[in-house]
PDB file of C-alpha atoms in Angstrom:
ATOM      1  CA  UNK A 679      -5.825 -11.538  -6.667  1.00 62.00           C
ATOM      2  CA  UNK A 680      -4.233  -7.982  -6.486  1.00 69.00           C
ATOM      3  CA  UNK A 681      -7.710  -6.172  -6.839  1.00 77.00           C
ATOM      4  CA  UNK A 682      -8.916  -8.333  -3.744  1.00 77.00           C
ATOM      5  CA  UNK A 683      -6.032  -7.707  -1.667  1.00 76.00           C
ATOM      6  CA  UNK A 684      -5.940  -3.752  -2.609  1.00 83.00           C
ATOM      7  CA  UNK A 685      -9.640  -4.034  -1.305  1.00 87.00           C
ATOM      8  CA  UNK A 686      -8.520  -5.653   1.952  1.00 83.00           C
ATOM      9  CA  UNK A 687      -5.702  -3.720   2.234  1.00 86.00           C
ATOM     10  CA  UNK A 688      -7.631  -0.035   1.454  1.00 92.00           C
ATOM     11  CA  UNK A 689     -10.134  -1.166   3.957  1.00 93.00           C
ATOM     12  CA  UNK A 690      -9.439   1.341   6.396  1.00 95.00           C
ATOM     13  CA  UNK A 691      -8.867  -1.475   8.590  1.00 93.00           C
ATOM     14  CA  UNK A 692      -6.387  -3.417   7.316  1.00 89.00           C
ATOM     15  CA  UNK A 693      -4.729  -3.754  10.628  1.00 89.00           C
ATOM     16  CA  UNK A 694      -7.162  -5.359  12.525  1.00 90.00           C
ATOM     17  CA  UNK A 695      -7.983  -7.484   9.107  1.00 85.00           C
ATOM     18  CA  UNK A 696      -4.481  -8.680   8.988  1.00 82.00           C
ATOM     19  CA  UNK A 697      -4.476  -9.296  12.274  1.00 83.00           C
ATOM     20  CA  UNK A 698      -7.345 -11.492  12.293  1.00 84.00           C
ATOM     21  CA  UNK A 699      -5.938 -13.479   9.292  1.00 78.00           C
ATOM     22  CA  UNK A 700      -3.010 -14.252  11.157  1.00 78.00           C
ATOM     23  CA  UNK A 701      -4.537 -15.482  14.274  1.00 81.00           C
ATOM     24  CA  UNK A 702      -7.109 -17.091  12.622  1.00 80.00           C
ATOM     25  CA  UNK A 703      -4.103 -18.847  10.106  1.00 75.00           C
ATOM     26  CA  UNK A 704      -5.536 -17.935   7.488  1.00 68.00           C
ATOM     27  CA  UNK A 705      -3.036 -15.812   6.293  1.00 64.00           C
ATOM     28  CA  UNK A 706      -0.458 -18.254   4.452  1.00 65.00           C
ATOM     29  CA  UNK A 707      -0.962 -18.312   0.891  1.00 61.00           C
ATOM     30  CA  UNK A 708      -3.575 -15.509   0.608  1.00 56.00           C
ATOM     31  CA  UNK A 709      -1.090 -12.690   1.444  1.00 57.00           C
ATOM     32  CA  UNK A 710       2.272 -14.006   0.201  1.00 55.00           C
ATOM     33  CA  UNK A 711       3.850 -11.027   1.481  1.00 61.00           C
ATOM     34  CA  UNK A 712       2.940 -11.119   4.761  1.00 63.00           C
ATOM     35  CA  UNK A 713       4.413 -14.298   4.905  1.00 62.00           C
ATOM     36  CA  UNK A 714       7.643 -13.125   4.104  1.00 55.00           C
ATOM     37  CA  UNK A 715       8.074 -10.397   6.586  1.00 52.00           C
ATOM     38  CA  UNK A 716       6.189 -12.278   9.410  1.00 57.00           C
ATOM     39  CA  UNK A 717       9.093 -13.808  10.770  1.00 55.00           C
ATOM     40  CA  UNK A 718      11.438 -10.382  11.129  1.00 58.00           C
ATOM     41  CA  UNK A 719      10.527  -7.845  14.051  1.00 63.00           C
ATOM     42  CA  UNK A 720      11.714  -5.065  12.480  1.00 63.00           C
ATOM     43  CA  UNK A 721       9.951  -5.692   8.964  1.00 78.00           C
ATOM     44  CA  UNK A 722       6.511  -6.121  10.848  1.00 83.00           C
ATOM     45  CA  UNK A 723       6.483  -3.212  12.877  1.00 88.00           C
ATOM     46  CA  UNK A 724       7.497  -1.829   9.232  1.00 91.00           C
ATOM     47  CA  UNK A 725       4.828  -3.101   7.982  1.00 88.00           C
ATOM     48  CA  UNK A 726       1.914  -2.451  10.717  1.00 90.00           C
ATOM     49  CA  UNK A 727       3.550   0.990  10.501  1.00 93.00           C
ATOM     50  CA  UNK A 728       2.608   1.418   7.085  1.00 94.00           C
ATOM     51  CA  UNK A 729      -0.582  -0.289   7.307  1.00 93.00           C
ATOM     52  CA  UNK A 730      -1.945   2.234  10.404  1.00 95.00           C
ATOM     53  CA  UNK A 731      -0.701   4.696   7.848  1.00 95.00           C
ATOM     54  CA  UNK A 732      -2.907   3.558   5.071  1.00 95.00           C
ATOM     55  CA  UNK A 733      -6.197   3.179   7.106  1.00 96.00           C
ATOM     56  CA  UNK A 734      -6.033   6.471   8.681  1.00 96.00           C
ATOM     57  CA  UNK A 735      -5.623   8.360   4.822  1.00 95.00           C
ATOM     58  CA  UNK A 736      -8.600   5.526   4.152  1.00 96.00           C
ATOM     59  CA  UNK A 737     -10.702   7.255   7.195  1.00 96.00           C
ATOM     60  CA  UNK A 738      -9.790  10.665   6.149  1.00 96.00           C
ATOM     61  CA  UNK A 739     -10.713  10.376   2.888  1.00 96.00           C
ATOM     62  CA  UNK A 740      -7.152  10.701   1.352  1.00 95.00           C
ATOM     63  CA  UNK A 741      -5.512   9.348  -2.184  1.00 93.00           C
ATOM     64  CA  UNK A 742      -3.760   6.133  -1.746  1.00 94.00           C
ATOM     65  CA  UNK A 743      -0.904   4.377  -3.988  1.00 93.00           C
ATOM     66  CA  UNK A 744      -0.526   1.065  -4.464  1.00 92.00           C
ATOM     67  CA  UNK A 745       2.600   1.379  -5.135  1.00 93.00           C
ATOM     68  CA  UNK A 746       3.382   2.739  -2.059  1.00 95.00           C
ATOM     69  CA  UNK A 747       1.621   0.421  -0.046  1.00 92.00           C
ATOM     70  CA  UNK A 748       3.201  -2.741  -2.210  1.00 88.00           C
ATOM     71  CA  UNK A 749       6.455  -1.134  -1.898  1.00 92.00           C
ATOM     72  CA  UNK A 750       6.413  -1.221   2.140  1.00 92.00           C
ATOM     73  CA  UNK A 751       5.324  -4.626   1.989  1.00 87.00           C
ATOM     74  CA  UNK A 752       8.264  -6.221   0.019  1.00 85.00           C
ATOM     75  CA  UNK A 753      10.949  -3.707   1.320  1.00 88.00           C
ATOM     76  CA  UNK A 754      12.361  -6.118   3.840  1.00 85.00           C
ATOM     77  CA  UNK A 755      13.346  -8.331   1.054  1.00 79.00           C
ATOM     78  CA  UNK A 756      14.716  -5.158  -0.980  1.00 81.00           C
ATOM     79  CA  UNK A 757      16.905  -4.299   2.398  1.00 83.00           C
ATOM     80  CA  UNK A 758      17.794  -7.563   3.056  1.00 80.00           C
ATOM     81  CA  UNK A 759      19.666  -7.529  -0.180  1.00 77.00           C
ATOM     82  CA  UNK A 760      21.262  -4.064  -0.053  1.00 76.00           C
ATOM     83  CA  UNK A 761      22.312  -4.819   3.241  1.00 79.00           C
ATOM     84  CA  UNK A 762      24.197  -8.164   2.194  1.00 79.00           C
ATOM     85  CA  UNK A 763      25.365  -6.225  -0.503  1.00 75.00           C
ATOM     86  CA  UNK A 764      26.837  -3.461   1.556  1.00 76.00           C
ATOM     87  CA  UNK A 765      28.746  -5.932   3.749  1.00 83.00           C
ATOM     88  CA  UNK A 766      30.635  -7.867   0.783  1.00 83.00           C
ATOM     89  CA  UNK A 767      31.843  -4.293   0.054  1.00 79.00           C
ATOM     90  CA  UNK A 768      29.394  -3.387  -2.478  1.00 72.00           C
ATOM     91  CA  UNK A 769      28.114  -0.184  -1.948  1.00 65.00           C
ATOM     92  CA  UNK A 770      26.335   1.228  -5.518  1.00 66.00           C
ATOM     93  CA  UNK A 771      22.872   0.429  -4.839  1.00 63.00           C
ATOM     94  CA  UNK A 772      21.943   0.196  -8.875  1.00 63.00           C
ATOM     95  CA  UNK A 773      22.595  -3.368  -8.538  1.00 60.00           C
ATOM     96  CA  UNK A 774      20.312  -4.340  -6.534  1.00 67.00           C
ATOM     97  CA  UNK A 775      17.574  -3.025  -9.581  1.00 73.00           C
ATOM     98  CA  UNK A 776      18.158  -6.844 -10.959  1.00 72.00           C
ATOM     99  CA  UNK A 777      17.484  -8.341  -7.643  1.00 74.00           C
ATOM    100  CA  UNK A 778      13.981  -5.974  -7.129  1.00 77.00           C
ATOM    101  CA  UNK A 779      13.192  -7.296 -10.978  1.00 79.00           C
ATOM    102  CA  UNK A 780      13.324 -10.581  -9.925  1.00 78.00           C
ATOM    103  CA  UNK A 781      11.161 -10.193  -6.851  1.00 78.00           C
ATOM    104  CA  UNK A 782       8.861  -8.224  -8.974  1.00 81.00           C
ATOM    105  CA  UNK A 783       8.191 -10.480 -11.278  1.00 77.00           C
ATOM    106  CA  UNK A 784       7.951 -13.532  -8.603  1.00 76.00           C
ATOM    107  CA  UNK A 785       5.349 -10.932  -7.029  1.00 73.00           C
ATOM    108  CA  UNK A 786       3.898 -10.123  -9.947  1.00 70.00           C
ATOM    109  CA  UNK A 787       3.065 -13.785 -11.106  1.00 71.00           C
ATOM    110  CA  UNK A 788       0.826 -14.386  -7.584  1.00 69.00           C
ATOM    111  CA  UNK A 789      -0.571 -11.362  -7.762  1.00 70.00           C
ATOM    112  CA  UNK A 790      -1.185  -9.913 -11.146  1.00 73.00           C
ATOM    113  CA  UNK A 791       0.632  -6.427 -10.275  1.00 80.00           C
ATOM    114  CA  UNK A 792       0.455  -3.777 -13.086  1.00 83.00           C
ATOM    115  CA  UNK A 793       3.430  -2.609 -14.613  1.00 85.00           C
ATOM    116  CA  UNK A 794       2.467   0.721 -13.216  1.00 89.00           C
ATOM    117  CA  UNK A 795       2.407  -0.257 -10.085  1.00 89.00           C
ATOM    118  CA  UNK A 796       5.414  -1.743 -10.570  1.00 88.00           C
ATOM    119  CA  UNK A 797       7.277   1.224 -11.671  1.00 90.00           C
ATOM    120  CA  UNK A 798       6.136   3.203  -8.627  1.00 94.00           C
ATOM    121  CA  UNK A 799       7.437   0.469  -6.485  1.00 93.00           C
ATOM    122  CA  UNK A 800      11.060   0.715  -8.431  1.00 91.00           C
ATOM    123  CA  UNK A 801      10.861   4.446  -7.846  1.00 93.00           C
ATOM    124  CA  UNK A 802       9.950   4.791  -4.823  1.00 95.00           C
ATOM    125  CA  UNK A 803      13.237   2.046  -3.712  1.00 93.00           C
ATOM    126  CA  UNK A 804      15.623   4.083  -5.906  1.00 91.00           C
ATOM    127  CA  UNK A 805      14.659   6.814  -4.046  1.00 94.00           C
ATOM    128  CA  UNK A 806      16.348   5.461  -1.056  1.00 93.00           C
ATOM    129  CA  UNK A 807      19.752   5.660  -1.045  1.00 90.00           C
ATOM    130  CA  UNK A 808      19.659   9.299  -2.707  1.00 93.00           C
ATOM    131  CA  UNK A 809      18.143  10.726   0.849  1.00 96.00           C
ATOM    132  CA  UNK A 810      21.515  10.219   1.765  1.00 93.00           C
ATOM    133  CA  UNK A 811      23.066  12.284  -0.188  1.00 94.00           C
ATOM    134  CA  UNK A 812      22.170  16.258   1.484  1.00 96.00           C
ATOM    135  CA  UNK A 813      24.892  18.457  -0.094  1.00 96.00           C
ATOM    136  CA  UNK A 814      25.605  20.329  -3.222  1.00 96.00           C
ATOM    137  CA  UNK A 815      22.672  20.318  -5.751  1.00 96.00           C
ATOM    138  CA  UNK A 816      21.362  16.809  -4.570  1.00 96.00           C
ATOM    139  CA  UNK A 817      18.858  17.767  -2.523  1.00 97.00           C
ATOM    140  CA  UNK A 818      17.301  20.635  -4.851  1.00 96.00           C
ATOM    141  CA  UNK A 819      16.928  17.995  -7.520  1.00 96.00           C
ATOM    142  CA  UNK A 820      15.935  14.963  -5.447  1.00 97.00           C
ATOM    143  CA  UNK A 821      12.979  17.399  -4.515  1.00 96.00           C
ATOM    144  CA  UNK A 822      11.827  18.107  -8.248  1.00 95.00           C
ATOM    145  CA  UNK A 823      11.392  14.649  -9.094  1.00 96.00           C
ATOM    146  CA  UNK A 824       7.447  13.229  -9.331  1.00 94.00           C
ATOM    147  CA  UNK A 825       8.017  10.099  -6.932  1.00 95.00           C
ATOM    148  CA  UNK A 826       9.629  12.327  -4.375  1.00 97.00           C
ATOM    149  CA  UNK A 827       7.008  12.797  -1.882  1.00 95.00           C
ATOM    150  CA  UNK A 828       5.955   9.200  -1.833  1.00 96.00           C
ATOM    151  CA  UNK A 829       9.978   8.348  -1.833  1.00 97.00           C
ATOM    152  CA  UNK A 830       9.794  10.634   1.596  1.00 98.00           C
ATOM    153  CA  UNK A 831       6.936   9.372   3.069  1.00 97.00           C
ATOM    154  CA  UNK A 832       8.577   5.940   2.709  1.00 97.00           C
ATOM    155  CA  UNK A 833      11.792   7.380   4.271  1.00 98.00           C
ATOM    156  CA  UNK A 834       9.590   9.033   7.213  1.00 97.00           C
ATOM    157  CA  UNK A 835       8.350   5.145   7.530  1.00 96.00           C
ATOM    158  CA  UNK A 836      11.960   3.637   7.676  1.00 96.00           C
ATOM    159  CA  UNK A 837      12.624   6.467  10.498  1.00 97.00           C
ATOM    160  CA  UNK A 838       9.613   5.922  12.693  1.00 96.00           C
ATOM    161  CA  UNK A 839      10.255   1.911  12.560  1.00 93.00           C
ATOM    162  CA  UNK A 840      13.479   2.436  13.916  1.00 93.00           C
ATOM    163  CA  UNK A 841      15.487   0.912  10.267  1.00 92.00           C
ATOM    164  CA  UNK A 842      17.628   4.265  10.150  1.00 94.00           C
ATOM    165  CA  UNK A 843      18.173   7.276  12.386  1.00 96.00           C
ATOM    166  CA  UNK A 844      14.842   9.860  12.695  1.00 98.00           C
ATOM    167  CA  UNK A 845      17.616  12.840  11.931  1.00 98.00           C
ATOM    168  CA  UNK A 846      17.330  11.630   8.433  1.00 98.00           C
ATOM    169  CA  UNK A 847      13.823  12.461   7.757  1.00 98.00           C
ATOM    170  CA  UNK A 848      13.684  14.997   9.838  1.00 98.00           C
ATOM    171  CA  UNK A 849      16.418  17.444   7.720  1.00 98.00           C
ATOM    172  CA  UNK A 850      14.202  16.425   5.001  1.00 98.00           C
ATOM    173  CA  UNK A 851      11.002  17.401   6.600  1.00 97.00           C
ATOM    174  CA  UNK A 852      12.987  20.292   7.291  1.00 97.00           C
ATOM    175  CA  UNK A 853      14.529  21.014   4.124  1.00 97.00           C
ATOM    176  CA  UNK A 854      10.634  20.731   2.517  1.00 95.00           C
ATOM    177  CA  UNK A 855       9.501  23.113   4.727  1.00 94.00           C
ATOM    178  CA  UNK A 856      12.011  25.672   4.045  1.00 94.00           C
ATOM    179  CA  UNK A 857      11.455  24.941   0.340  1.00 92.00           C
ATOM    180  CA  UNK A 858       8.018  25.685   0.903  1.00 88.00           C
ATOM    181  CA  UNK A 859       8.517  28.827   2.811  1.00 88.00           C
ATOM    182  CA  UNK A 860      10.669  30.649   0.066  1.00 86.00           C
ATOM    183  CA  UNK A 861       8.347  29.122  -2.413  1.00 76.00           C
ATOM    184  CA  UNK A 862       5.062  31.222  -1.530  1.00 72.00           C
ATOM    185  CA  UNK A 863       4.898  34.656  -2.380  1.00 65.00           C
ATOM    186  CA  UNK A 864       4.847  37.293   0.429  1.00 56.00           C
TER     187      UNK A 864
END
């Protein structure tokens, strides 16, 4: 089931395909996940979002990660969690690493995802709240790490859906640029 839905999905037109699933019904049970988010406004936009995203690096003949791509598609249920978290006062987000297992694995069981996969999905979550965090050393390290630019991209996501505030991403964007700039030699 996951190789057949990475081919739908890496379509270059999984939008329209999705879509068409939907208003044809056919949707429920062979995308589990779209089921899920389906019913929030602000997780499908998320979603479509991410999915316009993937068919236009399809068209242009960029890498994709499935791990990126699953971890948009279950993020709603990640937030949903954090979020009920932060209200009973709770605000370490390690936690909530118990909570993504358990989705992972009920995931995992309909849809055979690798433990790869999975990893990048865990990554690119924990990747999340550390955005936050712009002073000091924090960012300089946050930078280094292998899952970063995926972890961005997925923060540039949250931003254009309207989840948190665009200033986020952009003093990232920012902050990579000016990285970049010292970076290269004159």
């Amino acid at each position: 089931m996951f190789d057949e839905m990475l081919k739908l999905l890496f379509s270059g037109h999984s939008v329209e395909c999705v879509k068409r699933l939907r208003d044809d019904g056919l949707h429920h049970g062979l995308l589990p996940l779209l089921d899920v988010i389906s019913g929030a406004a602000a997780g499908e936009k998320f979603v479509m979002l991410s999915l316009a995203s993937t068919d236009a690096r399809v068209k242009a003949g960029k890498s994709l990660s499935p791990g990126y791509l699953f971890a948009t598609l279950l993020w709603h249920e990640v937030l949903a969690s954090w979020e009920a978290r932060k209200v009973r006062g709770e605000v370490r987000f390690r936690p909530c690493m118990k909570r993504w297992t358990k989705l992972l694995n009920v995931q995992g069981e309909k849809l055979a995802i690798t433990r790869r996969v999975v990893g990048d999905i865990k990554d690119i979550w924990a990747l999340q709240p550390r955005f936050e965090k712009r002073a000091g050393k924090s960012p300089y390290r946050l930078i280094e790490l292998p899952r970063f630019r995926a972890g961005y991209d997925f923060l540039a996501l949250r931003a254009e859906s309207g989840e948190i505030d665009m200033e986020l991403a952009t003093w990232w964007r920012d902050f990579q640029n000016a990285i970049m700039r010292i970076a290269k030699p004159c």
